[in-house]
C-alpha positions as CSV (number, residue, x, y, z in Angstrom):
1,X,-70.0,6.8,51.4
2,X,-72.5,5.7,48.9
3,X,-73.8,1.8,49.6
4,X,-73.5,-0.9,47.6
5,X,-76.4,-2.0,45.9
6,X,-77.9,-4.9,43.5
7,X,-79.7,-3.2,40.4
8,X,-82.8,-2.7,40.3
9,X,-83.9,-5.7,37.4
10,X,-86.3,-8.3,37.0
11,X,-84.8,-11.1,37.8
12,X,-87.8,-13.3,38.2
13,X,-88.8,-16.9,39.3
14,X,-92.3,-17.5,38.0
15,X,-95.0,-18.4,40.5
16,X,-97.8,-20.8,39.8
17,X,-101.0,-20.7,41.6
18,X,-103.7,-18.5,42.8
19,X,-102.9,-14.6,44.9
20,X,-105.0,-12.4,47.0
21,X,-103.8,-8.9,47.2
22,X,-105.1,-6.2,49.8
23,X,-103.9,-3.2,48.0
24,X,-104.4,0.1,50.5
25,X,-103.4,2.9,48.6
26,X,-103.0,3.6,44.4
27,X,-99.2,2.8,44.2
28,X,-100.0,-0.9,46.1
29,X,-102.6,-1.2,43.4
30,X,-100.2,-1.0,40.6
31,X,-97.5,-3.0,42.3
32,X,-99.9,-5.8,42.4
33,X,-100.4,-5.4,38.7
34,X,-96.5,-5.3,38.1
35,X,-96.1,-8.0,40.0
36,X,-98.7,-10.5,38.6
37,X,-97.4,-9.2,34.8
38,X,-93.8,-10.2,36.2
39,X,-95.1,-14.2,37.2
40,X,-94.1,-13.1,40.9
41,X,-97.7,-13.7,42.3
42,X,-99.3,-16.7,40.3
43,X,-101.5,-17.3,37.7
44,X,-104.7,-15.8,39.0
45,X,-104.5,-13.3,41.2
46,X,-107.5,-11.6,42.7
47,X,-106.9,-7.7,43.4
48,X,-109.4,-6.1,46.6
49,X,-109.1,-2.4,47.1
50,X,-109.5,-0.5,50.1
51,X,-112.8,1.8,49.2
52,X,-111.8,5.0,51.3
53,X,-108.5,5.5,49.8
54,X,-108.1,8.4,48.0
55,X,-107.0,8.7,44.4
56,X,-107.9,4.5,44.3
57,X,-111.2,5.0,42.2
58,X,-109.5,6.7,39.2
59,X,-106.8,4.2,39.7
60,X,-109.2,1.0,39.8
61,X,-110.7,2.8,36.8
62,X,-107.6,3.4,34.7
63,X,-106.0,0.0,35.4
64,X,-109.2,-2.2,34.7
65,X,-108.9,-1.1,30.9
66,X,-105.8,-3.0,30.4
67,X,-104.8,-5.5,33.3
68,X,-102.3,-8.7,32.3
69,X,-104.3,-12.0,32.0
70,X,-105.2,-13.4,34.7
71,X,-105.8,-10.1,37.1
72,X,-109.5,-9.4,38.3
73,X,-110.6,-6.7,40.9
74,X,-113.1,-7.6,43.9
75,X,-115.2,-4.7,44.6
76,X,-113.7,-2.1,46.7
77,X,-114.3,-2.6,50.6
78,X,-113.1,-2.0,53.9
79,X,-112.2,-5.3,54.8
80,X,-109.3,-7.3,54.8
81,X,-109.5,-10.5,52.5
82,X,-109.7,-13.3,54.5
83,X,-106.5,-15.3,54.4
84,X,-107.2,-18.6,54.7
85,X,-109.2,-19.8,52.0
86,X,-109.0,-23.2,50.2
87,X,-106.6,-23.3,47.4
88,X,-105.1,-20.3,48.2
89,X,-101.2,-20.4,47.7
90,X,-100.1,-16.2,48.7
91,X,-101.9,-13.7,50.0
92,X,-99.9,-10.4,49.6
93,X,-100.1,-6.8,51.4
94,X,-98.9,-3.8,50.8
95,X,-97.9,-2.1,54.2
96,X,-97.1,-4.3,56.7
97,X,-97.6,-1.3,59.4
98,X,-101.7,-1.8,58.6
99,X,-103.5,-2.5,61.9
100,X,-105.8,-4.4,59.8
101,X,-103.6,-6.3,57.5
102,X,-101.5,-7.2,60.9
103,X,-104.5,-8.5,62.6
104,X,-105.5,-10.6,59.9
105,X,-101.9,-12.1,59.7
106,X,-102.1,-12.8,63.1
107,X,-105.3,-15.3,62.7
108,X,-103.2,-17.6,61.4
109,X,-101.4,-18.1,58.1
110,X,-102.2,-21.8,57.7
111,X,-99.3,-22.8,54.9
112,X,-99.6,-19.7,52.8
113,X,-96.6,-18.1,51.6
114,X,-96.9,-14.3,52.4
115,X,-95.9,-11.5,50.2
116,X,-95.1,-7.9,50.8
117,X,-95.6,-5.3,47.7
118,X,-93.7,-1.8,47.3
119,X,-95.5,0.7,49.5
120,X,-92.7,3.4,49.2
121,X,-90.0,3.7,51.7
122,X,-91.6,2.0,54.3
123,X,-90.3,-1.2,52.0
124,X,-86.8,-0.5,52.8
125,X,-87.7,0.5,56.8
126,X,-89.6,-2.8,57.2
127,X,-86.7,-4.8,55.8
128,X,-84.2,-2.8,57.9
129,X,-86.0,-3.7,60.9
130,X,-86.7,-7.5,60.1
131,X,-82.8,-7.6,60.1
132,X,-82.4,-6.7,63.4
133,X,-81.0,-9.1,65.8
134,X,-83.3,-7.4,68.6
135,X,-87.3,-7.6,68.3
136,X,-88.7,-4.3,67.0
137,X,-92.6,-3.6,67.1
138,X,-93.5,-3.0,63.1
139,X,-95.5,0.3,63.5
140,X,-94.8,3.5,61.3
141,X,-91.9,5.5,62.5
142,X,-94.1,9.0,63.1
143,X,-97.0,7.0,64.7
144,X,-97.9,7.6,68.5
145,X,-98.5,3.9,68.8
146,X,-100.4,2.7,72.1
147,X,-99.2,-0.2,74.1
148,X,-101.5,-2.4,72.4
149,X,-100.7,-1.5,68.9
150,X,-97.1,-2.1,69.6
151,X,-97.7,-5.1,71.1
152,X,-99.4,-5.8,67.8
153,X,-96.8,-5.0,65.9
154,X,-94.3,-7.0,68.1
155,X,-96.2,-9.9,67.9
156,X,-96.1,-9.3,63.9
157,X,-92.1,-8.7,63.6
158,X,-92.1,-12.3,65.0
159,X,-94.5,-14.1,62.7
160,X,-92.8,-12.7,59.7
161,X,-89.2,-13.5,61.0
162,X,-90.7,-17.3,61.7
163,X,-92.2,-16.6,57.8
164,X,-89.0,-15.6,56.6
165,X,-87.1,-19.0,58.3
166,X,-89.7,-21.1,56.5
167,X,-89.8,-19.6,53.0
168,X,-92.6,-18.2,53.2
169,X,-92.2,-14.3,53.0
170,X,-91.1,-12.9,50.0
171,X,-90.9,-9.1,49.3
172,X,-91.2,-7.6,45.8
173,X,-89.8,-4.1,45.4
174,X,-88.9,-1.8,42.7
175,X,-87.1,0.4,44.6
176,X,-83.0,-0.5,45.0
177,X,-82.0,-2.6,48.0
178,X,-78.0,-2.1,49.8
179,X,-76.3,-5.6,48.6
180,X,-75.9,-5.8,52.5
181,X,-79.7,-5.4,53.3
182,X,-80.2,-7.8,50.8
183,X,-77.8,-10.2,52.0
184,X,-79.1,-9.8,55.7
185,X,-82.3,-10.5,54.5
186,X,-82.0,-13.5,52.4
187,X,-79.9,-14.6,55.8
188,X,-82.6,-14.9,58.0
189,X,-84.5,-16.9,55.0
190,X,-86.5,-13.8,53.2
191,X,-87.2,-14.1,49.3
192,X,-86.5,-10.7,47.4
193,X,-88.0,-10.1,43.9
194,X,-88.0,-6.8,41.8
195,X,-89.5,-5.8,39.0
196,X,-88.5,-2.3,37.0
197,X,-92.3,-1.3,36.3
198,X,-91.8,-3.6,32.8
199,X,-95.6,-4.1,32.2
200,X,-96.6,-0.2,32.7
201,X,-93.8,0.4,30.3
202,X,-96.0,-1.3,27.8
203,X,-99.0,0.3,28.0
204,X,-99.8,4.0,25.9
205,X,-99.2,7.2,27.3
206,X,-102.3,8.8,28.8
207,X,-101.7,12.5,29.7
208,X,-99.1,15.6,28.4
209,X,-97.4,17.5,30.3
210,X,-95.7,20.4,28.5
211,X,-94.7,22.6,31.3
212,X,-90.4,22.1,31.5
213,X,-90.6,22.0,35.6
214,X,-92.6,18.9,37.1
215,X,-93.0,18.9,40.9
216,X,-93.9,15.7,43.2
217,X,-95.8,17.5,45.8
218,X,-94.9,16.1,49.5
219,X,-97.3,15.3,52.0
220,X,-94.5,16.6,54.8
221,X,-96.2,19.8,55.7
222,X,-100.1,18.2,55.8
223,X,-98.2,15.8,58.1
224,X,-96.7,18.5,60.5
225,X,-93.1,17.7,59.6
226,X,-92.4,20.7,58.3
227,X,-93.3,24.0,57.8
228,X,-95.9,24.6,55.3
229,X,-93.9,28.4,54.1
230,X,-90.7,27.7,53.0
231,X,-91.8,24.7,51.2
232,X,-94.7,26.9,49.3
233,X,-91.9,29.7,48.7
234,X,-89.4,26.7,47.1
235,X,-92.2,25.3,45.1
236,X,-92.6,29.3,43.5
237,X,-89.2,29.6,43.2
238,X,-88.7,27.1,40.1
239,X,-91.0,29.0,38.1
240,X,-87.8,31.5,37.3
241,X,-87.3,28.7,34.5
242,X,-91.3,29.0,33.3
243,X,-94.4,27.1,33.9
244,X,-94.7,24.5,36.9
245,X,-96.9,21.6,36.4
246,X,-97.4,20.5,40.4
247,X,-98.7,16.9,40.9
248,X,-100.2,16.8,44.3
249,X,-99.9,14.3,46.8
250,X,-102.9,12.8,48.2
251,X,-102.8,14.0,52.0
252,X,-102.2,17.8,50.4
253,X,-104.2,20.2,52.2
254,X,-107.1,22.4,50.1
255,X,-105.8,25.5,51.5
256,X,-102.0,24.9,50.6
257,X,-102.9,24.4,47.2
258,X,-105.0,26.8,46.8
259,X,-102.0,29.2,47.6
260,X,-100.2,27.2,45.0
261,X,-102.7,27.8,42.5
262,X,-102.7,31.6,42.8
263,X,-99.7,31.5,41.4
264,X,-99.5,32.3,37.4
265,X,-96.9,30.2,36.7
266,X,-97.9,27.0,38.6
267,X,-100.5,24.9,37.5
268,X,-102.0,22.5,40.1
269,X,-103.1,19.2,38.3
270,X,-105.9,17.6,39.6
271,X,-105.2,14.2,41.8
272,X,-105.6,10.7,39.9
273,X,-103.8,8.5,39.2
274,X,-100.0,7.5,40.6
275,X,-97.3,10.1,39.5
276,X,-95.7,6.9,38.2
277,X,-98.3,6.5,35.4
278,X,-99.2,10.0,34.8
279,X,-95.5,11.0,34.4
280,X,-94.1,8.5,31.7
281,X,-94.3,10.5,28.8
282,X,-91.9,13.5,30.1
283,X,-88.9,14.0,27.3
284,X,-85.4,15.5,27.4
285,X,-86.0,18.9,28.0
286,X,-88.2,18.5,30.9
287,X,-87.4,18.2,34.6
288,X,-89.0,16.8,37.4
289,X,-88.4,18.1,41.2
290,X,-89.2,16.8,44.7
291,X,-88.5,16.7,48.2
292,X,-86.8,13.2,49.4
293,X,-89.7,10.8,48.4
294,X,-89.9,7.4,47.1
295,X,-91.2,8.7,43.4
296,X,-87.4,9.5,43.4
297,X,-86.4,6.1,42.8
298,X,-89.4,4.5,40.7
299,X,-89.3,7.4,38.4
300,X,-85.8,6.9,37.9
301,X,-86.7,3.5,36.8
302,X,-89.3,4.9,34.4
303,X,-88.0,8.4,33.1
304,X,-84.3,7.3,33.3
305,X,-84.2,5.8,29.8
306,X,-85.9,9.1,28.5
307,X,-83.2,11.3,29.5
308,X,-85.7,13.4,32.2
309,X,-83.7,14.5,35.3
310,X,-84.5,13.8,38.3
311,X,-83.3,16.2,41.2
312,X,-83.9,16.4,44.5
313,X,-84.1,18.7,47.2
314,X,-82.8,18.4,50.2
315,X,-85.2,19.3,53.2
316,X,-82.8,22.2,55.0
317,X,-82.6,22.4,58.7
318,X,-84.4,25.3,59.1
319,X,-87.8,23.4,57.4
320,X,-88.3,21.1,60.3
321,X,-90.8,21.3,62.6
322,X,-89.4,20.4,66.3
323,X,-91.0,17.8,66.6
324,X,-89.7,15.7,63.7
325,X,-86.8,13.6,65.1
326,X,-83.5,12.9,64.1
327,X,-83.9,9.0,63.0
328,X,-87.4,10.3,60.9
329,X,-85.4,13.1,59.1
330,X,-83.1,10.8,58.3
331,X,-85.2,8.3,56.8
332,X,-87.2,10.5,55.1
333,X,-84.0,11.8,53.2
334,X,-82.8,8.4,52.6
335,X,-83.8,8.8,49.0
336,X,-81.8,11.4,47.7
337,X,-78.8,8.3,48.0
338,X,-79.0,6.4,45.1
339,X,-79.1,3.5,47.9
340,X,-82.2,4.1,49.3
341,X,-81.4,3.0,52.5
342,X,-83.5,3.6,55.4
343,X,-81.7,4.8,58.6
C-alpha cells in the first residue's frame, strides 16, 4: 500500500544570517543554490566545492553565471570548511555519511544550527535511521565500514539526534517525505523544509534534446550491484521507438559506454552538468527512462508540469549480483513508489 505523504512544496520560513555549505558532489551544489534562493539558508551564504568531484567544474561553471543574491563560491578544495567561525549562524552538508563532514561535526558545533541538503536517497535513509529508537552507526548502506568508521558514525547519529532535541538540525529536501517519517521526525525535534527546484525553474534552458527516449544512466553496474549485460541489452532495447539520448552517470565505466555508443541509435552525451538542469526543456512527446534512482522524483518536480513521462524500471531478480542484499535492493527501488521511502 502506497504511503502517505506531504507534497512536495515550498513551504518556507525565511532564515536570516550568514551559511557555509560543503557541497560534495554537483546535485549538493545546486541544492545549496535552491536553498539560499528559497530564504532557507540565510542571507549570505558562502558555497565551498569539493575539487575532485567529478562533473563539479562544469557545474561550478554553469551556476556562477546566474546565482541568487547573496551566493558566492570559495575556491574548490579538499577540505572541509571549518565550522566554527565567528558569526557564523549554519553550516550545512550534503551527505551526512562523509567521513570528513562527520569528523568535522564531531569537533564541536559550538551553537550552530546544522543543516542537511538533498543528496539523493540517502536523504530519506538518513532520516529513516535518525527515527530509530535504537542507535544506528550513519555510514552508507553498501559500505564495508571498519570498526572505527562505525564508531564514527555512531558517535554522529548521537550528536544529530542531541541537534535535532535542540533545534538545531534542519533538513531541506526536494524529494517527498511519508507524512509518518515526517511526523517521526519533527517528534524527536528535526526541522523539515522543501523546496520544488523554484529558482532553477527560472533560469533559461541551456541544451536540446530532440531524441523521443531519454535515459538516466545508473551507476549500479560500476558499483557491482548488478550485472553490467542485461542492463546494456535494456538500455538497446528502447531504441525500437528511435533515437536514445543516454545521460551518463558520473561513476559510469569508459568501457560500458563505449559499448553504448556503438550502438546507432544511442547517442551518449557527454557528462556536465546535473540531469536536473540539462533535462528541463523535454516536451510532451518525449520520455525519459531510468532504473530506481533519485532523478525519478526531482524530475518529476521539474518535467511534471511539461507533460514528460517519467517511467521506471524495475531492477528484475535476475539483474542482481549476489552480493547485493535484500534491505539494499530494497532501498534502491524505493523510488519507483511515489513515497520514496527508504526501507
Amino acid at each position: 500500500m502506497m504511503q502517505e505523504i506531504l507534497p512536495t512544496m515550498l513551504v518556507a520560513r525565511p532564515r536570516f544570517g550568514r551559511a557555509i555549505v560543503w557541497a560534495e558532489s554537483p546535485l549538493q551544489l545546486l541544492s545549496a543554490v535552491e536553498a539560499h534562493g528559497a530564504g532557507l539558508l540565510g542571507t549570505e551564504t558562502v558555497i565551498h566545492p569539493r575539487g575532485d568531484a567529478v562533473g563539479m567544474d562544469a557545474t561550478l561553471a554553469s551556476l556562477m553565471e546566474r546565482v541568487p543574491a547573496g551566493v558566492r563560491f570559495a575556491e574548490p578544495a579538499s577540505a572541509v570548511p571549518q565550522l566554527r567561525v565567528p558569526g557564523l549562524d549554519r553550516w550545512v552538508m550534503g551527505d551526512a555519511y562523509s567521513g570528513k563532514a562527520q569528523a568535522e561535526l564531531l569537533r564541536g558545533t559550538g551553537d550552530k544550527e546544522i543543516v542537511i541538503l538533498d543528496d539523493g536517497l540517502a536523504t530519506l535513509k538518513l532520516l529513516a535511521m535518525l527515527v530509530k529508537d535504537s542507535p544506528a552507526p550513519l555510514v552508507r548502506p553498501r559500505a564495508a565500514a571498519s570498526a572505527s568508521r562505525k564508531a564514527l558514525g555512531l558517535a554522529l547519529w548521537f550528536l544529530l539526534r542531541r541537534l535535532a532535541r535542540q533545534n538545531r538540525l534542519l533538513v531541506i529536501t526536494a524529494l517527498p517525505v511519508p507524512l509518518e517519517l515526517e511526523r517521526r521526525f519533527r517528534a524527536i525535534g528535526g526541522q523539515l523544509e522543501r523546496h520544488g527546484f523554484e529558482w532553477l525553474g527560472t533560469q533559461p534552458v541551456t541544451e536540446e534534446i530532440t531524441e523521443p527516449t531519454v535515459v538516466v544512466g545508473s551507476a549500479m553496474a560500476a558499483d557491482g550491484l548488478i550485472r553490467e549485460e542485461p542492463y546494456l541489452a535494456w538500455v538497446e532495447s528502447l531504441t525500437e521507438d528511435g533515437p536514445v539520448g543516454y545521460f551518463p552517470h558520473r561513476r559510469e565505466t569508459p568501457e560500458s559506454l563505449a559499448k553504448l555508443a556503438g550502438h546507432p541509435l544511442i547517442h551518449v552525451k557527454e557528462h556536465t552538468v546535473p540531469v536536473e538542469m540539462r533535462l528541463r526543456g523535454l516536451r510532451p512527446g518525449q520520455t525519459v527512462r531510468a532504473l530506481p534512482s533519485t532523478v525519478l522524483a526531482s524530475l518529476r518536480l521539474i518535467l511534471g508540469p511539461n507533460g514528460v513521462p517519467l517511467k521506471g524500471h524495475a531492477v528484475p531478480d535476475s539483474w542482481w549480483l549476489p552480493g547485493t542484499s535484500d534491505a539494499l535492493r530494497r532501498h534502491l527501488s524505493s523510488s519507483l513508489d511515489d513515497s520514496g521511502y527508504p526501507a
